[in-house]
Amino acid sequence: VWLPLEYAEVVALALEPTDWPRTIQTDPPQDFVLPEASVLSSTFNDAMASSGIEVETIGADLHAAVAAARDEAQAAGARFIELRIPTNEPASALAGLLDQGFSFAAFLPEMLGHCDLLLLQWLDNPQVDRSAWQLLNPHIEALADAIIAQAELAFERRSA
């Protein structure tokens, strides 16, 4: 799978206890040619104050295209945005969007039938009250800590 470096460590942590045969690659080949235009689609759920952005093609304009979709979702009132990125192409390694406020949410193997899916999240407020959480084991706790820490980092970076 191809992943941006900033999400690779959390994905590796999530995959650690599984038997899914995945090799994480964070650098596309030097001869890789990035398509010019990204292809995205988005939805908004007014009742949930949330939005979903589906990346179909990662192009050279990905950062601008995602920023525009994020800004549109925020203007509509989204407090949570889910960004779905396929990981089957080298271009996926260039989809680092932490500075735009997107942090790791989930990694879904074979979600699209032909590839794995990286889910990123944009949170209006990343403060999480874990006082009622009862986690299964230390590995799950470490994963939860890593996800929360990255959400807080993404919030800080986008606010800087």
mmCIF file of C-alpha atoms in Angstrom:
data_model
loop_
_atom_site.group_PDB
_atom_site.id
_atom_site.type_symbol
_atom_site.label_atom_id
_atom_site.label_comp_id
_atom_site.label_asym_id
_atom_site.label_seq_id
_atom_site.Cartn_x
_atom_site.Cartn_y
_atom_site.Cartn_z
ATOM 1 C CA VAL A 1 0.000 0.000 0.000
ATOM 2 C CA TRP A 2 1.107 3.570 -0.665
ATOM 3 C CA LEU A 3 0.744 5.943 2.275
ATOM 4 C CA PRO A 4 1.847 9.455 3.155
ATOM 5 C CA LEU A 5 4.685 9.321 5.677
ATOM 6 C CA GLU A 6 2.713 11.187 8.359
ATOM 7 C CA TYR A 7 0.072 8.421 8.489
ATOM 8 C CA ALA A 8 2.289 5.372 7.901
ATOM 9 C CA GLU A 9 3.273 4.903 11.544
ATOM 10 C CA VAL A 10 -0.327 4.866 12.795
ATOM 11 C CA VAL A 11 -1.392 2.497 9.997
ATOM 12 C CA ALA A 12 1.522 0.189 10.882
ATOM 13 C CA LEU A 13 0.381 0.238 14.521
ATOM 14 C CA ALA A 14 -3.185 -0.583 13.458
ATOM 15 C CA LEU A 15 -2.018 -3.454 11.240
ATOM 16 C CA GLU A 16 0.471 -4.873 13.760
ATOM 17 C CA PRO A 17 -1.811 -7.505 15.362
ATOM 18 C CA THR A 18 -3.419 -8.563 12.076
ATOM 19 C CA ASP A 19 -2.445 -11.150 9.502
ATOM 20 C CA TRP A 20 -3.193 -8.833 6.560
ATOM 21 C CA PRO A 21 -0.170 -9.034 4.255
ATOM 22 C CA ARG A 22 0.594 -5.370 3.620
ATOM 23 C CA THR A 23 3.856 -3.619 2.784
ATOM 24 C CA ILE A 24 3.766 0.109 3.455
ATOM 25 C CA GLN A 25 5.521 2.301 0.908
ATOM 26 C CA THR A 26 5.902 6.044 1.503
ATOM 27 C CA ASP A 27 7.904 7.174 -1.537
ATOM 28 C CA PRO A 28 6.618 6.875 -5.093
ATOM 29 C CA PRO A 29 9.111 5.703 -7.731
ATOM 30 C CA GLN A 30 11.294 8.457 -9.205
ATOM 31 C CA ASP A 31 9.811 7.934 -12.665
ATOM 32 C CA PHE A 32 6.233 8.232 -11.365
ATOM 33 C CA VAL A 33 4.095 10.712 -13.313
ATOM 34 C CA LEU A 34 1.351 12.344 -11.261
ATOM 35 C CA PRO A 35 -1.902 13.080 -13.090
ATOM 36 C CA GLU A 36 -2.566 16.804 -13.427
ATOM 37 C CA ALA A 37 -6.067 16.884 -11.962
ATOM 38 C CA SER A 38 -7.568 15.243 -8.906
ATOM 39 C CA VAL A 39 -11.062 13.818 -9.025
ATOM 40 C CA LEU A 40 -13.134 14.222 -5.842
ATOM 41 C CA SER A 41 -16.747 13.918 -4.866
ATOM 42 C CA SER A 42 -18.312 15.110 -1.648
ATOM 43 C CA THR A 43 -21.469 14.772 0.389
ATOM 44 C CA PHE A 44 -22.891 16.738 3.311
ATOM 45 C CA ASN A 45 -25.142 15.459 6.080
ATOM 46 C CA ASP A 46 -26.947 18.413 7.643
ATOM 47 C CA ALA A 47 -28.419 16.373 10.514
ATOM 48 C CA MET A 48 -24.970 15.112 11.540
ATOM 49 C CA ALA A 49 -23.100 18.339 10.634
ATOM 50 C CA SER A 50 -20.636 16.142 8.757
ATOM 51 C CA SER A 51 -19.194 15.778 5.304
ATOM 52 C CA GLY A 52 -17.513 13.057 3.312
ATOM 53 C CA ILE A 53 -14.928 13.614 0.605
ATOM 54 C CA GLU A 54 -14.119 10.714 -1.702
ATOM 55 C CA VAL A 55 -10.830 10.914 -3.604
ATOM 56 C CA GLU A 56 -11.101 8.963 -6.830
ATOM 57 C CA THR A 57 -7.924 10.218 -8.530
ATOM 58 C CA ILE A 58 -4.949 11.885 -6.853
ATOM 59 C CA GLY A 59 -3.529 14.606 -9.054
ATOM 60 C CA ALA A 60 -0.993 17.399 -8.756
ATOM 61 C CA ASP A 61 -3.750 19.693 -7.463
ATOM 62 C CA LEU A 62 -4.832 17.386 -4.611
ATOM 63 C CA HIS A 63 -3.991 19.787 -1.798
ATOM 64 C CA ALA A 64 -5.911 22.653 -3.422
ATOM 65 C CA ALA A 65 -8.836 20.399 -4.377
ATOM 66 C CA VAL A 66 -9.148 18.985 -0.844
ATOM 67 C CA ALA A 67 -8.810 22.479 0.678
ATOM 68 C CA ALA A 68 -11.660 23.725 -1.529
ATOM 69 C CA ALA A 69 -13.883 20.761 -0.610
ATOM 70 C CA ARG A 70 -13.019 21.179 3.087
ATOM 71 C CA ASP A 71 -13.781 24.909 2.988
ATOM 72 C CA GLU A 72 -17.103 24.237 1.268
ATOM 73 C CA ALA A 73 -18.005 21.654 3.926
ATOM 74 C CA GLN A 74 -17.048 24.034 6.732
ATOM 75 C CA ALA A 75 -19.113 26.823 5.173
ATOM 76 C CA ALA A 76 -22.085 24.421 5.091
ATOM 77 C CA GLY A 77 -21.615 23.763 8.820
ATOM 78 C CA ALA A 78 -19.558 20.558 8.939
ATOM 79 C CA ARG A 79 -17.946 19.859 12.299
ATOM 80 C CA PHE A 80 -16.535 16.520 11.115
ATOM 81 C CA ILE A 81 -15.152 15.690 7.667
ATOM 82 C CA GLU A 82 -14.175 12.200 6.562
ATOM 83 C CA LEU A 83 -11.681 12.012 3.701
ATOM 84 C CA ARG A 84 -11.357 8.690 1.863
ATOM 85 C CA ILE A 85 -8.124 8.006 -0.043
ATOM 86 C CA PRO A 86 -7.400 4.825 -2.033
ATOM 87 C CA THR A 87 -3.950 3.398 -1.310
ATOM 88 C CA ASN A 88 -3.333 1.314 -4.423
ATOM 89 C CA GLU A 89 -1.384 3.907 -6.444
ATOM 90 C CA PRO A 90 1.986 5.583 -5.798
ATOM 91 C CA ALA A 91 0.194 8.964 -5.845
ATOM 92 C CA SER A 92 -1.388 8.013 -2.509
ATOM 93 C CA ALA A 93 2.004 8.521 -0.846
ATOM 94 C CA LEU A 94 1.719 12.214 -1.766
ATOM 95 C CA ALA A 95 -1.638 12.700 -0.015
ATOM 96 C CA GLY A 96 -0.217 14.066 3.240
ATOM 97 C CA LEU A 97 -2.818 16.514 4.483
ATOM 98 C CA LEU A 98 -1.910 16.895 8.154
ATOM 99 C CA ASP A 99 -1.261 20.626 7.687
ATOM 100 C CA GLN A 100 -4.822 21.016 6.418
ATOM 101 C CA GLY A 101 -6.115 19.441 9.618
ATOM 102 C CA PHE A 102 -6.649 15.870 8.412
ATOM 103 C CA SER A 103 -5.497 13.124 10.774
ATOM 104 C CA PHE A 104 -5.717 9.327 10.675
ATOM 105 C CA ALA A 105 -9.131 7.810 11.363
ATOM 106 C CA ALA A 106 -9.029 4.248 9.985
ATOM 107 C CA PHE A 107 -7.466 1.862 7.507
ATOM 108 C CA LEU A 108 -9.951 -0.373 5.702
ATOM 109 C CA PRO A 109 -8.484 -3.353 3.808
ATOM 110 C CA GLU A 110 -10.082 -4.101 0.445
ATOM 111 C CA MET A 111 -12.853 -1.617 1.145
ATOM 112 C CA LEU A 112 -13.287 -0.681 -2.496
ATOM 113 C CA GLY A 113 -12.939 -4.239 -3.736
ATOM 114 C CA HIS A 114 -9.731 -3.470 -5.607
ATOM 115 C CA CYS A 115 -7.767 -1.559 -2.982
ATOM 116 C CA ASP A 116 -7.407 -0.601 0.645
ATOM 117 C CA LEU A 117 -8.778 2.701 1.861
ATOM 118 C CA LEU A 118 -7.151 5.273 4.155
ATOM 119 C CA LEU A 119 -9.733 7.270 6.089
ATOM 120 C CA LEU A 120 -8.645 10.652 7.379
ATOM 121 C CA GLN A 121 -10.648 12.915 9.646
ATOM 122 C CA TRP A 122 -10.983 16.657 10.084
ATOM 123 C CA LEU A 123 -12.414 17.560 13.457
ATOM 124 C CA ASP A 124 -13.842 20.919 14.437
ATOM 125 C CA ASN A 125 -12.679 20.175 17.991
ATOM 126 C CA PRO A 126 -10.232 17.309 18.608
ATOM 127 C CA GLN A 127 -10.599 17.335 22.397
ATOM 128 C CA VAL A 128 -11.672 13.835 23.428
ATOM 129 C CA ASP A 129 -12.977 12.844 26.858
ATOM 130 C CA ARG A 130 -11.701 9.312 27.396
ATOM 131 C CA SER A 131 -12.942 9.012 30.985
ATOM 132 C CA ALA A 132 -15.678 6.492 30.078
ATOM 133 C CA TRP A 133 -13.588 4.441 27.648
ATOM 134 C CA GLN A 134 -12.792 0.840 28.510
ATOM 135 C CA LEU A 135 -10.271 -0.416 25.997
ATOM 136 C CA LEU A 136 -9.689 -4.079 25.251
ATOM 137 C CA ASN A 137 -5.912 -4.218 25.732
ATOM 138 C CA PRO A 138 -2.715 -2.129 25.808
ATOM 139 C CA HIS A 139 -2.353 -2.301 22.004
ATOM 140 C CA ILE A 140 -5.814 -0.783 21.469
ATOM 141 C CA GLU A 141 -4.995 1.874 24.066
ATOM 142 C CA ALA A 142 -1.738 2.743 22.266
ATOM 143 C CA LEU A 143 -3.618 2.985 18.963
ATOM 144 C CA ALA A 144 -6.296 5.223 20.495
ATOM 145 C CA ASP A 145 -3.583 7.431 22.017
ATOM 146 C CA ALA A 146 -1.819 7.724 18.639
ATOM 147 C CA ILE A 147 -5.041 8.635 16.817
ATOM 148 C CA ILE A 148 -5.966 11.277 19.398
ATOM 149 C CA ALA A 149 -2.434 12.719 19.440
ATOM 150 C CA GLN A 150 -2.430 13.022 15.652
ATOM 151 C CA ALA A 151 -5.876 14.681 15.659
ATOM 152 C CA GLU A 152 -4.576 17.241 18.146
ATOM 153 C CA LEU A 153 -1.422 17.803 16.041
ATOM 154 C CA ALA A 154 -3.485 18.266 12.863
ATOM 155 C CA PHE A 155 -5.703 20.788 14.692
ATOM 156 C CA GLU A 156 -2.627 22.724 15.887
ATOM 157 C CA ARG A 157 -1.047 22.754 12.427
ATOM 158 C CA ARG A 158 -4.166 23.934 10.636
ATOM 159 C CA SER A 159 -4.674 26.658 13.233
ATOM 160 C CA ALA A 160 -1.074 27.925 12.965
#
